[in-house]
GROMACS .gro file of N, CA, C and O in nm:
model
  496
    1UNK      N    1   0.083  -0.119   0.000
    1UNK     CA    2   0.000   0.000   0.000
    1UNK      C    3   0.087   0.125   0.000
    1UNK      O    4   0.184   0.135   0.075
    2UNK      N    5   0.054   0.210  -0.077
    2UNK     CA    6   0.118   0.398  -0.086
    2UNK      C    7   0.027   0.451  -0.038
    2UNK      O    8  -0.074   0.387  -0.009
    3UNK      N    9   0.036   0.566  -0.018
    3UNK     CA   10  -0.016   0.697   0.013
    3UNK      C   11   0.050   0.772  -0.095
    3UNK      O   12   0.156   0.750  -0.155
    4UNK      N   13  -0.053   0.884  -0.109
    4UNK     CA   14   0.039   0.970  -0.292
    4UNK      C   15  -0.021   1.146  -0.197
    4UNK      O   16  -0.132   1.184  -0.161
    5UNK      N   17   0.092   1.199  -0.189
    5UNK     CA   18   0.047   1.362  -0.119
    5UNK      C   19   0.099   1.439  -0.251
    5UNK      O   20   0.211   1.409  -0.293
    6UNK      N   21   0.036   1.522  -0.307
    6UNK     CA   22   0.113   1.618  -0.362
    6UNK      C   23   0.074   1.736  -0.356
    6UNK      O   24  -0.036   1.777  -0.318
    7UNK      N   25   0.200   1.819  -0.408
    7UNK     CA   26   0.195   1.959  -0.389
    7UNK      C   27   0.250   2.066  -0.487
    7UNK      O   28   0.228   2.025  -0.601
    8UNK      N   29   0.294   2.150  -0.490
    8UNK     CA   30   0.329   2.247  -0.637
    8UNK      C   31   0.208   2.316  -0.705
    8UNK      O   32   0.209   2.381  -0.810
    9UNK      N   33   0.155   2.301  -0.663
    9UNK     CA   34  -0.010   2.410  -0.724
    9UNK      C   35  -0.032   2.513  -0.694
    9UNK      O   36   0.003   2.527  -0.577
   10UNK      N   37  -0.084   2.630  -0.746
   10UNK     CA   38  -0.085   2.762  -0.710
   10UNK      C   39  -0.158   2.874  -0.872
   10UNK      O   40  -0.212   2.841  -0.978
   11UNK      N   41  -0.135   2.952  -0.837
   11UNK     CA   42  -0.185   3.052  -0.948
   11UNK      C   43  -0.059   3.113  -1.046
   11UNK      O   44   0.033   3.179  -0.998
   12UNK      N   45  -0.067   3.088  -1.154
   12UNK     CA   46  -0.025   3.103  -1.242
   12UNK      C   47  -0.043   3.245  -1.374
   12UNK      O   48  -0.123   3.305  -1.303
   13UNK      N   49  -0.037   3.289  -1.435
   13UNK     CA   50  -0.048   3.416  -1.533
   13UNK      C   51  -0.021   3.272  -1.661
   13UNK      O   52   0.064   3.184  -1.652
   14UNK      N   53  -0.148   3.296  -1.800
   14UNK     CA   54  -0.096   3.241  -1.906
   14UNK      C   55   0.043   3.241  -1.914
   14UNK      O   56   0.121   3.315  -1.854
   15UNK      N   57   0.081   3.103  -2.034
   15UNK     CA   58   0.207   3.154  -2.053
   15UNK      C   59   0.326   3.108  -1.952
   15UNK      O   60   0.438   3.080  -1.993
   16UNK      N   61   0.285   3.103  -1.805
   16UNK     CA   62   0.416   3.043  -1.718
   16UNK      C   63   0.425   2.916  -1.699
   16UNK      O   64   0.400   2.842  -1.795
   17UNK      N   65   0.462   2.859  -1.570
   17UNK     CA   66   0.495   2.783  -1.549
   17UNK      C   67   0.533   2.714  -1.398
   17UNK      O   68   0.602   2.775  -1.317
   18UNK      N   69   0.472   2.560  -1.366
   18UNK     CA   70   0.456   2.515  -1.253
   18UNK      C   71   0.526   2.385  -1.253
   18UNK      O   72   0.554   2.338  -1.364
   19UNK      N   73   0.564   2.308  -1.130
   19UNK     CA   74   0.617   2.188  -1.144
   19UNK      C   75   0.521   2.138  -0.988
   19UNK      O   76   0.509   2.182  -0.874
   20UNK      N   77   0.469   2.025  -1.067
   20UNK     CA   78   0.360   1.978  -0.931
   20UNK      C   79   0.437   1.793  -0.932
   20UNK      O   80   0.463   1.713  -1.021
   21UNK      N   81   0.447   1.794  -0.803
   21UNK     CA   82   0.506   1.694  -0.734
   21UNK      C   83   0.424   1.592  -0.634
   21UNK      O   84   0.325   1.628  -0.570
   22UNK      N   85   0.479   1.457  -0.630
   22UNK     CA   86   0.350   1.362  -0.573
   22UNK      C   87   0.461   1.264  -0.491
   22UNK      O   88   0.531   1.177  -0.544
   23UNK      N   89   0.459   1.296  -0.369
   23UNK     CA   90   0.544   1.218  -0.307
   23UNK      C   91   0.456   1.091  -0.265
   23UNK      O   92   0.338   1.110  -0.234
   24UNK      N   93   0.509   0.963  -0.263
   24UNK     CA   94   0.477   0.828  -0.191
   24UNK      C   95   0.507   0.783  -0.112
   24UNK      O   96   0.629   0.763  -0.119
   25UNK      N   97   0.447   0.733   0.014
   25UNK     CA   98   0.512   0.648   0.076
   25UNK      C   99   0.502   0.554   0.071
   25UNK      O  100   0.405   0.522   0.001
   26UNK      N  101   0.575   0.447   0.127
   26UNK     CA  102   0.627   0.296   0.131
   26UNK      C  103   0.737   0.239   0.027
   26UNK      O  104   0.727   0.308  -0.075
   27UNK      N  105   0.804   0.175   0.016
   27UNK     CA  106   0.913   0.093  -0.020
   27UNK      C  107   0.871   0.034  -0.165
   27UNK      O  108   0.952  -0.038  -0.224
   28UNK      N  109   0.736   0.064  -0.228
   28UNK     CA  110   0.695  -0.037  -0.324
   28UNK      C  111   0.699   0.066  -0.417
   28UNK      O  112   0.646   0.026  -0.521
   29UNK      N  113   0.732   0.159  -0.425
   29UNK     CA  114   0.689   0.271  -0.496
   29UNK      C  115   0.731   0.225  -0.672
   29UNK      O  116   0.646   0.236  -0.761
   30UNK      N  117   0.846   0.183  -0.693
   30UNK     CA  118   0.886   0.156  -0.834
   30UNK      C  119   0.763   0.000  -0.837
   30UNK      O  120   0.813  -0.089  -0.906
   31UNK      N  121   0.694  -0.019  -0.807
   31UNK     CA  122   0.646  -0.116  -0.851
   31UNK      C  123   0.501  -0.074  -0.926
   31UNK      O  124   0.432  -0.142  -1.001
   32UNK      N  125   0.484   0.048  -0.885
   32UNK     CA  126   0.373   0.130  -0.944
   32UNK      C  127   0.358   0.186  -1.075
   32UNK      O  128   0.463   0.249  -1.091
   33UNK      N  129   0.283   0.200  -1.183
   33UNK     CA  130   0.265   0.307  -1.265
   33UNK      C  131   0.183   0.403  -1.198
   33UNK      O  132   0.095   0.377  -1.116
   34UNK      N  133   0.218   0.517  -1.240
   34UNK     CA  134   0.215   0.700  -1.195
   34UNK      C  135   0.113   0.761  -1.293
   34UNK      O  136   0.131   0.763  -1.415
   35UNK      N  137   0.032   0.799  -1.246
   35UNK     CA  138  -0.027   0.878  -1.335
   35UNK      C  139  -0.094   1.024  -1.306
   35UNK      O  140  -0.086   1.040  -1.184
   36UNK      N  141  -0.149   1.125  -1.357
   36UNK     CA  142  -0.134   1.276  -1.340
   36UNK      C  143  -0.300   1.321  -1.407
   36UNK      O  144  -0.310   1.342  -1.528
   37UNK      N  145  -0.376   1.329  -1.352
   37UNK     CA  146  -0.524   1.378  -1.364
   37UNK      C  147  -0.566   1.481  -1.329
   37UNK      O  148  -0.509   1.536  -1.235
   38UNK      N  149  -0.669   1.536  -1.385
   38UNK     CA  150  -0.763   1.648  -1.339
   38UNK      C  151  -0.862   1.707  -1.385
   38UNK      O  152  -0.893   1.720  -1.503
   39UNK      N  153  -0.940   1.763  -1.249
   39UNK     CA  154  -1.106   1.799  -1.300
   39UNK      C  155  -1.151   1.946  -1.282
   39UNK      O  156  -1.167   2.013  -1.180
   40UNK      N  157  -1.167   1.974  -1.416
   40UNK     CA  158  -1.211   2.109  -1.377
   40UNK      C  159  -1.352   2.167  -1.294
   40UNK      O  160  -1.439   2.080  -1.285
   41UNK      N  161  -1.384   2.284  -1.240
   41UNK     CA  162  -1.513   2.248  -1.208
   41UNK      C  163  -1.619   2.196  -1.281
   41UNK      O  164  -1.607   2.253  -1.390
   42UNK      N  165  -1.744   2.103  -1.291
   42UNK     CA  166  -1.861   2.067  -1.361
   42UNK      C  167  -1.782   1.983  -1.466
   42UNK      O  168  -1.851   1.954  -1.564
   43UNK      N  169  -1.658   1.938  -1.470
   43UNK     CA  170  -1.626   1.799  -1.524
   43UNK      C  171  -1.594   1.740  -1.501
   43UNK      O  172  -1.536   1.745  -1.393
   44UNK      N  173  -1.597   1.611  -1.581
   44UNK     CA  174  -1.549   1.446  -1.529
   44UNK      C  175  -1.391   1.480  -1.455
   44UNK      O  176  -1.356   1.598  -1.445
   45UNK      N  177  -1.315   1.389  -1.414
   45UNK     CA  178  -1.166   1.394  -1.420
   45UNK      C  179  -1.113   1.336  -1.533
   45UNK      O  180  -1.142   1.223  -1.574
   46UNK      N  181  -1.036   1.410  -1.584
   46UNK     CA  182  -0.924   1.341  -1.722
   46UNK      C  183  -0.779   1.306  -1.722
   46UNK      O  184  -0.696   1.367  -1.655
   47UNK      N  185  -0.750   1.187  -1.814
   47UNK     CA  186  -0.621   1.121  -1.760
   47UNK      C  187  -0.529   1.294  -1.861
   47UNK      O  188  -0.573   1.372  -1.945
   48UNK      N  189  -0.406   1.283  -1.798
   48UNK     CA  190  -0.299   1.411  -1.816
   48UNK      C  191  -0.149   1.369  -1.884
   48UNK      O  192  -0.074   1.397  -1.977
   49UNK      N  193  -0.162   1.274  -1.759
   49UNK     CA  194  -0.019   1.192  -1.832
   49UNK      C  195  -0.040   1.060  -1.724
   49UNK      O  196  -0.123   1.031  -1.638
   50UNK      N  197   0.118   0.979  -1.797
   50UNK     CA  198   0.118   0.839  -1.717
   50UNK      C  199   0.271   0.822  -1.730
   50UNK      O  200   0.311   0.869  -1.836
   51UNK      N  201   0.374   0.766  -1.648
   51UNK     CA  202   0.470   0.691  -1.688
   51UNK      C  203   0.501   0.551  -1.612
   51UNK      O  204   0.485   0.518  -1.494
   52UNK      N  205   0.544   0.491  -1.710
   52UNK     CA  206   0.577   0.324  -1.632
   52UNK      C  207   0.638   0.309  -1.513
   52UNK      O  208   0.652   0.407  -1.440
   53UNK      N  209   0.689   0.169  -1.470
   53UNK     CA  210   0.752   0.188  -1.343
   53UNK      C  211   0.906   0.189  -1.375
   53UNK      O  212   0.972   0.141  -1.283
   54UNK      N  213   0.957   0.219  -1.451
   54UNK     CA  214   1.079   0.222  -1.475
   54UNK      C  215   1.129   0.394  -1.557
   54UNK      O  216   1.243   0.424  -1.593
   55UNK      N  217   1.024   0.469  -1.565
   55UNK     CA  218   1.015   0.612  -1.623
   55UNK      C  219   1.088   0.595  -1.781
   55UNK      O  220   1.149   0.688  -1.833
   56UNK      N  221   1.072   0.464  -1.845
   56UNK     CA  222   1.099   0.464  -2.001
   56UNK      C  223   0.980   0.488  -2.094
   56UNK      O  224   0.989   0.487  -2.217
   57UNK      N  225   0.880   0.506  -2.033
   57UNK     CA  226   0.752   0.513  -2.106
   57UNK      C  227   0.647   0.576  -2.049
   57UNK      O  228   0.575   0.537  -1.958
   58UNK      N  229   0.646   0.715  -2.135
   58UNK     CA  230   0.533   0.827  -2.103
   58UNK      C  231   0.418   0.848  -2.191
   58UNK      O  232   0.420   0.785  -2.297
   59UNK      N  233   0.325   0.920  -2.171
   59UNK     CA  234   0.190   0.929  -2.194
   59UNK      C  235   0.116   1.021  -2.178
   59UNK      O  236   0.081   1.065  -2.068
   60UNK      N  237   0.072   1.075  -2.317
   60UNK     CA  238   0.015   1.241  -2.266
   60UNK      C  239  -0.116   1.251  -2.331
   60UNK      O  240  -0.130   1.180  -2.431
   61UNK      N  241  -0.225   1.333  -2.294
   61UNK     CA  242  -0.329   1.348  -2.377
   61UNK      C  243  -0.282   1.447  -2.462
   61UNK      O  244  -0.210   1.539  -2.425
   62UNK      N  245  -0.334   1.426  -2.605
   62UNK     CA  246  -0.322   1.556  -2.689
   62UNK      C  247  -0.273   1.719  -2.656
   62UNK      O  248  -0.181   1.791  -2.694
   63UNK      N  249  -0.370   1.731  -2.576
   63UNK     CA  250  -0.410   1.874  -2.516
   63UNK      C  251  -0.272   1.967  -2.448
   63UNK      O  252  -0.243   2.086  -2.451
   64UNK      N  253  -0.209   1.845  -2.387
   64UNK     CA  254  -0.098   1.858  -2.321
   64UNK      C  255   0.076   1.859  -2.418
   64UNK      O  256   0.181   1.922  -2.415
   65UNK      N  257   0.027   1.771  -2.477
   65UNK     CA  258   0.198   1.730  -2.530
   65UNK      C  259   0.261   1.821  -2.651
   65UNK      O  260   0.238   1.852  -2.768
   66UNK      N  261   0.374   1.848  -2.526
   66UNK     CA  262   0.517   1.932  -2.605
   66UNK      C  263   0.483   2.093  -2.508
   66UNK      O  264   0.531   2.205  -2.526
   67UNK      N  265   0.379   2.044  -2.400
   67UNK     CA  266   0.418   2.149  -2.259
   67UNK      C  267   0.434   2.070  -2.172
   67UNK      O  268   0.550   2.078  -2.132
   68UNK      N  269   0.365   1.979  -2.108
   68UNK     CA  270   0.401   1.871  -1.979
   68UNK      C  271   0.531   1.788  -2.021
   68UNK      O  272   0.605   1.786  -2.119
   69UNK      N  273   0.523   1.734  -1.921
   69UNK     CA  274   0.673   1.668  -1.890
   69UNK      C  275   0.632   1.571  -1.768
   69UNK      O  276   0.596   1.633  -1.668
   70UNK      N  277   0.630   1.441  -1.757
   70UNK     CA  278   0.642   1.361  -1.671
   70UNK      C  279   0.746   1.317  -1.630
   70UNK      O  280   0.834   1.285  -1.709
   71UNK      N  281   0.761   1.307  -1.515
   71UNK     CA  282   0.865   1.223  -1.465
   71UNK      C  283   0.913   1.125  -1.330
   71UNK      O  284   0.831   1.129  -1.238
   72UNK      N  285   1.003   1.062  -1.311
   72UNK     CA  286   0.988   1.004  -1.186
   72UNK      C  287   1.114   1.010  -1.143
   72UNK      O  288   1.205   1.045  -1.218
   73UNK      N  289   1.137   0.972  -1.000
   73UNK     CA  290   1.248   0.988  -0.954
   73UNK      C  291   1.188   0.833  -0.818
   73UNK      O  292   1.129   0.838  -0.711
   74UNK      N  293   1.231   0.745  -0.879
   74UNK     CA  294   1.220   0.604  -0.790
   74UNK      C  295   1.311   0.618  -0.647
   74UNK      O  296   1.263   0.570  -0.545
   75UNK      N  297   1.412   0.669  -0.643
   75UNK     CA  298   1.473   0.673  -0.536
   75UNK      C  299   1.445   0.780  -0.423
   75UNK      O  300   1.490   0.791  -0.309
   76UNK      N  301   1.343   0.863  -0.507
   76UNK     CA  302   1.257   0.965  -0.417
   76UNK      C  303   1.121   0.954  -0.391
   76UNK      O  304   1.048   1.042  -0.345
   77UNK      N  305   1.081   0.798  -0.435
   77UNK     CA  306   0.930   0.817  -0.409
   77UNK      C  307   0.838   0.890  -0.531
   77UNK      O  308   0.718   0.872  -0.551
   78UNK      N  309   0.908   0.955  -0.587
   78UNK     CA  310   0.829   1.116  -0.638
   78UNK      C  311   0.876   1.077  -0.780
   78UNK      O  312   0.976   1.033  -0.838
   79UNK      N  313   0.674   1.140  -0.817
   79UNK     CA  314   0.675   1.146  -0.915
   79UNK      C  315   0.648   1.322  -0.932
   79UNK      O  316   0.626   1.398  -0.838
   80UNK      N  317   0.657   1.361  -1.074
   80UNK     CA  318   0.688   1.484  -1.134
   80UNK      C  319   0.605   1.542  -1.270
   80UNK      O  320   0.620   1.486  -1.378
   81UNK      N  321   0.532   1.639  -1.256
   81UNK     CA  322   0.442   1.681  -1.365
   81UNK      C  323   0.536   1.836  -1.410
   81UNK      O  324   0.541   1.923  -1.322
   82UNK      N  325   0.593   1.858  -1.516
   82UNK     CA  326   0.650   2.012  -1.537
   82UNK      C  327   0.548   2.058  -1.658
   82UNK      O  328   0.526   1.998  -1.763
   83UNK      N  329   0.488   2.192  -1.607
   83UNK     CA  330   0.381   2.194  -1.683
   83UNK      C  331   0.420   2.378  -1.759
   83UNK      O  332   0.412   2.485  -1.699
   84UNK      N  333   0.459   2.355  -1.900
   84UNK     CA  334   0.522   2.486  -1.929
   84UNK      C  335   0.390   2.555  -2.031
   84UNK      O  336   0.277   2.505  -2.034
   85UNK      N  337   0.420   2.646  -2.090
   85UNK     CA  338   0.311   2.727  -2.169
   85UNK      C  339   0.158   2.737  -2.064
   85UNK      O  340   0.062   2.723  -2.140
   86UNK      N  341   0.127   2.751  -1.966
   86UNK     CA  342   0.029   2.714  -1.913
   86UNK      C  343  -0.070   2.778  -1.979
   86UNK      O  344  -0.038   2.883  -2.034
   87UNK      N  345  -0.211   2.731  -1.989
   87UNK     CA  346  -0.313   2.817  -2.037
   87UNK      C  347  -0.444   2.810  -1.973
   87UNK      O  348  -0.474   2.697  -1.934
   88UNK      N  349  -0.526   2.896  -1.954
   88UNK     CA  350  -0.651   2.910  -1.877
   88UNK      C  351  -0.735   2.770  -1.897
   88UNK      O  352  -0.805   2.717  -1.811
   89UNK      N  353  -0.716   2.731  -2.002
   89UNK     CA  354  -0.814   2.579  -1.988
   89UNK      C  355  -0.731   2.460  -1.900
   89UNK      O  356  -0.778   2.349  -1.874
   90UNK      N  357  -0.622   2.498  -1.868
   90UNK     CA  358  -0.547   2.390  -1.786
   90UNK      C  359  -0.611   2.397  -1.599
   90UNK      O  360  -0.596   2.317  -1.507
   91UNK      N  361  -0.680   2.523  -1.604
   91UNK     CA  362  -0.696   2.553  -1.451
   91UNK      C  363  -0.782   2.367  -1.391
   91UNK      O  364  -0.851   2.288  -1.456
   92UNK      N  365  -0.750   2.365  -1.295
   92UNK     CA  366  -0.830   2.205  -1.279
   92UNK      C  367  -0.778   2.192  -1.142
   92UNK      O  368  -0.690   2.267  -1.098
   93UNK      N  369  -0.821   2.114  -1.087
   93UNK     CA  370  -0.781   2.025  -0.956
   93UNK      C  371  -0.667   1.913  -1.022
   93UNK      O  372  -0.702   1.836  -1.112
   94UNK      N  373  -0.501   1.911  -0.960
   94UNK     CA  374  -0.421   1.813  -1.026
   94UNK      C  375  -0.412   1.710  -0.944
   94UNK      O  376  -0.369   1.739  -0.833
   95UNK      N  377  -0.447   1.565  -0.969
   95UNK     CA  378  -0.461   1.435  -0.922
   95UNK      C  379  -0.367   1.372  -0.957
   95UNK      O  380  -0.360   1.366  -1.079
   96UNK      N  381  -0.251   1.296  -0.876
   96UNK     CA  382  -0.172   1.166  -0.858
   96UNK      C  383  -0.217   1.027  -0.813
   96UNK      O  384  -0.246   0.982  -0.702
   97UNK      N  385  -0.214   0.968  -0.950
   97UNK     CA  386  -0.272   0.825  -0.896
   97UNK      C  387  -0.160   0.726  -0.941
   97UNK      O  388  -0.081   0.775  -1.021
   98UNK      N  389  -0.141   0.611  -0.909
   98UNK     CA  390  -0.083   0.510  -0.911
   98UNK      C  391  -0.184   0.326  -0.913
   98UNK      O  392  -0.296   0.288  -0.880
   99UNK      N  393  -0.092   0.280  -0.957
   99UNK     CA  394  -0.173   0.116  -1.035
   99UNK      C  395  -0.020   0.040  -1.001
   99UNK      O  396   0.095   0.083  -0.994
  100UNK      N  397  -0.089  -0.113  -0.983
  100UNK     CA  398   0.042  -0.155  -0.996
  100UNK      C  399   0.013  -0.275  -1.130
  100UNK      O  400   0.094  -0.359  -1.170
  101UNK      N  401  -0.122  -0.250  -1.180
  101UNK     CA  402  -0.138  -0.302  -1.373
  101UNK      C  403  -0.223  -0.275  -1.359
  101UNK      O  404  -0.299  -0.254  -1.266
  102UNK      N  405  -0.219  -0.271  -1.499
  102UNK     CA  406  -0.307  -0.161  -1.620
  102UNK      C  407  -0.272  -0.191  -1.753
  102UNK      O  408  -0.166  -0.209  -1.812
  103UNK      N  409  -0.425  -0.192  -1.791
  103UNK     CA  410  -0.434  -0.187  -1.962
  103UNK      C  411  -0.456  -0.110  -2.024
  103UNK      O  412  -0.452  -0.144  -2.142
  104UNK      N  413  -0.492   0.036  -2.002
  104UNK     CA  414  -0.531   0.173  -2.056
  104UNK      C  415  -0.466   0.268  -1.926
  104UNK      O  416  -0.498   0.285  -1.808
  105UNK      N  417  -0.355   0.320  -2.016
  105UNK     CA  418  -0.333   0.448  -1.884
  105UNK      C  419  -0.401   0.520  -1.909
  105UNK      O  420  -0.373   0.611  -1.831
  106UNK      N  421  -0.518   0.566  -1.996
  106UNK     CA  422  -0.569   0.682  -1.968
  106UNK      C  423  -0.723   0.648  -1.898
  106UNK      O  424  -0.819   0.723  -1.915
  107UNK      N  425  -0.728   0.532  -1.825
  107UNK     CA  426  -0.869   0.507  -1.791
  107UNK      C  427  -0.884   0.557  -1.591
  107UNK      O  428  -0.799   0.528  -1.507
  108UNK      N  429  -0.965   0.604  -1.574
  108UNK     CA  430  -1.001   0.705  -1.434
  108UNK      C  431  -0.977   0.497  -1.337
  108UNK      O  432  -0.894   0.482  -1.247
  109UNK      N  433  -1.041   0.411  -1.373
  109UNK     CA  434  -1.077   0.323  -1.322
  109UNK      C  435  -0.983   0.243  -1.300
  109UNK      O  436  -0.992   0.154  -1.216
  110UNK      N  437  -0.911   0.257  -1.350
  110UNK     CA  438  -0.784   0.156  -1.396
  110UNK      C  439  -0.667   0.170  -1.250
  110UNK      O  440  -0.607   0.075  -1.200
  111UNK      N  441  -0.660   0.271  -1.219
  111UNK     CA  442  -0.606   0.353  -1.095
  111UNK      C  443  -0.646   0.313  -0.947
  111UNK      O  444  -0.764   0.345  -0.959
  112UNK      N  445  -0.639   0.274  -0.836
  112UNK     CA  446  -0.661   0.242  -0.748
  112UNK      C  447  -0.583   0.330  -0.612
  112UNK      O  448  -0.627   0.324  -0.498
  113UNK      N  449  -0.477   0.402  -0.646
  113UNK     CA  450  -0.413   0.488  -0.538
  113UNK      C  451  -0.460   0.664  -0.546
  113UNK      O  452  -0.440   0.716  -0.655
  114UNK      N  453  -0.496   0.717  -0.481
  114UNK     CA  454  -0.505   0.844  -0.537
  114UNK      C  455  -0.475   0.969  -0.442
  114UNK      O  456  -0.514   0.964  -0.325
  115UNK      N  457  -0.414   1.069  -0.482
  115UNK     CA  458  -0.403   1.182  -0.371
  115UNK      C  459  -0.524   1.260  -0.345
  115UNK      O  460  -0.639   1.248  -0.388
  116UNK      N  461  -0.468   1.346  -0.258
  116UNK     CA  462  -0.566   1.474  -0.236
  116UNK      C  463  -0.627   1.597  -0.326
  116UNK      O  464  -0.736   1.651  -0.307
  117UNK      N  465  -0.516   1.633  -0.444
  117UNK     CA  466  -0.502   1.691  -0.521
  117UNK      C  467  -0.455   1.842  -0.481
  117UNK      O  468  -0.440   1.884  -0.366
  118UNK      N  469  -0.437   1.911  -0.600
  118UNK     CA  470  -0.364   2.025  -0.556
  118UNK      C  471  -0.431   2.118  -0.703
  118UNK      O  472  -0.434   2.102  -0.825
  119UNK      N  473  -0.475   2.212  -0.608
  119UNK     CA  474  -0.527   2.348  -0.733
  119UNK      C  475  -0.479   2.413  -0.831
  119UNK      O  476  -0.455   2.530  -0.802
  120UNK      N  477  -0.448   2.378  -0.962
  120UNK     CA  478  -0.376   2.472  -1.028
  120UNK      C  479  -0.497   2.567  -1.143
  120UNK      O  480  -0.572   2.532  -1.234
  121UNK      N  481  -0.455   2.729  -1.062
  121UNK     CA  482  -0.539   2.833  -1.174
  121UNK      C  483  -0.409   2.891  -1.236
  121UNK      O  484  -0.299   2.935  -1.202
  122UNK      N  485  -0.518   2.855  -1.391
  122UNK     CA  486  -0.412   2.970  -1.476
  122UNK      C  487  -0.493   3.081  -1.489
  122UNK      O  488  -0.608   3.054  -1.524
  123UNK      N  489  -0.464   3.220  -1.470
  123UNK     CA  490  -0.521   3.358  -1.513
  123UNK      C  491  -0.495   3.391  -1.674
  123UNK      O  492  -0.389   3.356  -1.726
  124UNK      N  493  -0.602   3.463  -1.752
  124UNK     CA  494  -0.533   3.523  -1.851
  124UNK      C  495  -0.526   3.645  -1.838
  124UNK      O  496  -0.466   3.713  -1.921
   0.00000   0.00000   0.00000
């Protein structure tokens, strides 16, 4: 069993830039896939990104890729969202979840660990 806390959220101006972080506890942590969600108000939650348990294989929705950045750091527990160009449709509640298998990283269900989440507004 993990616990997933993260933090790095805050208010933003279009255009900048945030790095939101998801620390784990327990010893099993590389045995997990990582994944990075969020819901804006009056919507579903949507998958953001995903990477394996070995951080050789990442995963982005459209919307996102060639500004996010996933990443992991196994010897820290922590996983890593770098989220550049930010833009007002990104504002959302950001969710860290973890699986230890999975057949769709982008499925809400598929996930079984999940944090608290952390607020990120972008202003324009």
């Amino acid at each position: 069993q993990i616990q997933l806390v993260e933090s790095g959220g805050g208010l933003v101006q279009a255009g900048g830039s945030l790095r939101l972080s998801c620390a784990a506890s327990g010893r099993t942590f590389i045995t997990y896939i990582m994944g990075w969600f969020r819901q804006a108000p009056g919507k579903e939650r949507e998958f953001v990104a995903a990477i394996d348990r070995r951080g050789s294989m990442t995963y982005y929705t459209n919307s996102v890729k060639g500004r996010f950045t996933i990443s992991r750091g196994n010897a820290k527990n922590t996983v890593y969202l770098q989220m550049n160009s930010l833009k007002p449709e990104d504002t959302a509640v950001y969710y860290c979840a973890a699986t230890a298998l999975i057949s769709d990283y982008t499925m809400v269900a598929e996930y079984d660990k999940w944090g608290q989440g952390t607020q990120v507004t972008v202003s324009s």
